[in-house]
CSV table of C-alpha atoms in Angstrom, one decimal:
chain,number,residue,atom,x,y,z
R,830,MET,CA,-11.8,-0.9,-10.9
R,831,SER,CA,-9.6,-4.0,-11.1
R,832,ARG,CA,-10.1,-7.3,-9.6
R,833,CYS,CA,-7.8,-9.4,-7.5
R,834,ASP,CA,-7.3,-13.2,-8.0
R,835,VAL,CA,-4.6,-13.7,-5.4
R,836,PRO,CA,-5.8,-16.1,-2.6
R,837,SER,CA,-4.3,-14.9,0.6
R,838,ASN,CA,-5.0,-14.1,4.3
R,839,LEU,CA,-4.8,-10.4,3.5
R,840,LEU,CA,-8.2,-10.8,1.6
R,841,GLN,CA,-9.7,-10.8,5.2
R,842,SER,CA,-8.1,-7.6,5.9
R,843,PRO,CA,-10.7,-5.3,7.7
R,844,GLY,CA,-12.3,-2.7,5.5
R,845,LEU,CA,-10.7,-4.0,2.3
R,846,PRO,CA,-13.1,-2.7,-0.6
R,847,ARG,CA,-15.1,-5.4,-2.3
R,848,SER,CA,-17.2,-6.1,-5.3
R,849,ASP,CA,-20.8,-7.1,-5.1
R,850,GLU,CA,-19.4,-10.9,-5.5
R,851,GLY,CA,-16.9,-10.1,-2.5
R,852,ASP,CA,-13.8,-9.9,-4.6
R,853,PRO,CA,-11.3,-7.0,-3.4
R,854,VAL,CA,-11.4,-4.0,-6.0
R,855,PHE,CA,-9.2,-1.2,-6.3
R,856,ALA,CA,-10.0,2.2,-7.8
R,857,GLU,CA,-6.3,3.0,-8.9
R,858,PRO,CA,-3.3,0.9,-10.1
R,859,TRP,CA,-1.2,1.9,-7.1
R,860,GLN,CA,-3.8,0.3,-4.8
R,861,ALA,CA,-3.7,-3.0,-6.5
R,862,GLN,CA,0.2,-2.7,-6.4
R,863,ALA,CA,0.2,-1.9,-2.8
R,864,PHE,CA,-1.9,-4.9,-2.0
R,865,ALA,CA,0.3,-7.2,-4.2
R,866,MET,CA,3.4,-5.9,-2.5
R,867,THR,CA,2.0,-6.8,0.8
R,868,VAL,CA,0.8,-10.1,-0.3
R,869,HIS,CA,4.2,-10.8,-1.6
R,870,LEU,CA,6.1,-9.8,1.5
R,871,HIS,CA,3.7,-11.8,3.8
R,872,GLU,CA,4.1,-14.9,1.6
R,873,ARG,CA,7.9,-14.5,1.9
R,874,GLN,CA,7.4,-14.6,5.7
R,875,VAL,CA,8.8,-10.8,6.0
R,876,PHE,CA,6.0,-10.5,8.7
R,877,GLU,CA,3.1,-12.8,10.2
R,878,TRP,CA,-0.5,-12.2,9.6
R,879,SER,CA,-1.2,-11.2,13.0
R,880,GLU,CA,1.5,-8.4,12.9
R,881,TRP,CA,-0.1,-7.1,9.5
R,882,ALA,CA,-3.7,-7.3,10.9
R,883,GLN,CA,-2.4,-5.2,14.0
R,884,HIS,CA,-0.9,-2.5,12.0
R,885,LEU,CA,-3.6,-2.2,9.7
R,886,SER,CA,-6.2,-2.0,12.4
R,887,GLU,CA,-4.3,0.8,13.9
R,888,GLU,CA,-4.1,2.7,10.9
R,889,VAL,CA,-7.6,2.1,9.8
R,890,HIS,CA,-8.9,3.2,13.3
R,891,ARG,CA,-6.9,6.4,13.7
R,892,PRO,CA,-9.3,9.3,14.6
R,893,ASP,CA,-8.2,11.4,11.5
R,894,ARG,CA,-9.2,8.7,9.0
R,895,ALA,CA,-12.0,9.3,6.5
R,896,VAL,CA,-15.3,8.1,8.0
R,897,ASP,CA,-16.3,6.7,4.6
R,898,GLY,CA,-13.3,4.7,4.3
R,899,SER,CA,-12.2,6.7,1.0
R,900,ASP,CA,-8.5,6.6,2.7
R,901,TYR,CA,-8.3,2.9,3.2
R,902,PHE,CA,-5.4,2.5,0.9
R,903,ASP,CA,-3.6,5.3,2.3
R,904,ALA,CA,-4.1,3.5,5.7
R,905,TRP,CA,-2.8,0.4,4.0
R,906,VAL,CA,0.4,1.9,2.7
R,907,ALA,CA,0.9,3.6,6.2
R,908,ALA,CA,0.5,0.4,7.9
R,909,LEU,CA,2.9,-1.3,5.6
R,910,THR,CA,5.6,1.4,6.1
R,911,ARG,CA,5.3,1.1,9.9
R,912,LEU,CA,5.5,-2.6,9.8
R,913,LEU,CA,8.4,-2.7,7.5
R,914,ALA,CA,10.2,-0.1,9.5
R,915,ALA,CA,9.5,-2.1,12.9
R,916,LYS,CA,10.9,-5.3,11.2
R,917,GLY,CA,14.0,-3.2,10.2
R,918,VAL,CA,13.3,-3.8,6.5
R,919,THR,CA,13.4,-0.1,5.7
R,920,ASP,CA,13.1,3.1,7.7
R,921,THR,CA,10.5,5.7,7.5
R,922,ASP,CA,12.7,8.4,6.3
R,923,MET,CA,13.8,6.3,3.3
R,924,VAL,CA,9.9,5.6,2.4
R,925,ILE,CA,9.3,9.1,2.6
R,926,ALA,CA,12.0,10.3,0.6
R,927,LEU,CA,11.1,7.8,-2.2
R,928,GLN,CA,7.6,8.9,-2.0
R,929,ARG,CA,8.5,12.4,-2.6
R,930,SER,CA,10.9,11.3,-5.4
R,931,TRP,CA,8.0,9.7,-7.2
R,932,GLN,CA,5.8,12.7,-6.7
R,933,ARG,CA,8.4,15.1,-8.4
R,934,ALA,CA,8.8,12.3,-11.2
R,935,ALA,CA,5.0,12.5,-11.8
R,936,GLU,CA,4.9,16.3,-11.9
R,937,ALA,CA,8.1,16.3,-14.3
R,938,THR,CA,6.7,13.5,-16.6
R,939,PRO,CA,4.8,14.7,-19.7
R,940,HIS,CA,1.1,13.5,-20.0
R,941,GLY,CA,0.8,10.3,-21.5
R,942,GLN,CA,4.2,9.1,-20.8
R,943,PRO,CA,5.4,6.4,-18.2
R,944,ILE,CA,6.3,7.9,-14.7
R,945,ALA,CA,9.8,6.7,-13.9
R,946,LEU,CA,12.0,7.7,-11.0
R,947,ALA,CA,14.7,9.0,-13.8
R,948,ASN,CA,12.1,11.9,-14.5
R,949,ASP,CA,12.6,13.2,-11.1
R,950,PRO,CA,14.6,16.4,-11.2
R,951,GLY,CA,16.0,16.0,-7.7
R,952,ARG,CA,17.6,12.7,-8.4
R,953,ARG,CA,20.0,14.1,-11.3
């Protein structure tokens, strides 16, 4: 797991996985990237802290979420996607299309090679 040294109100996000020392930790690089992207957008005033907290809380408390919190960062990404769509920054269909493109690129990328969108056979 990796540690985050970014001071931010987002460190107060409900359910954020933490180390024994209280620092946020991430099991996968994409989780740290999603966190960093959210921090960046908040710092650029794309959304207010209260808006973020509301969207994340709604996602985390959906009845189909894992009881053990193992899908916390899935909820995080869903909340960010919904919030950006609500703010008119992007639309959900575009985000889903991009997710699918990354998935196809990952599946088409030889083991040990960097995943790049150019590897998506659907983008050619």
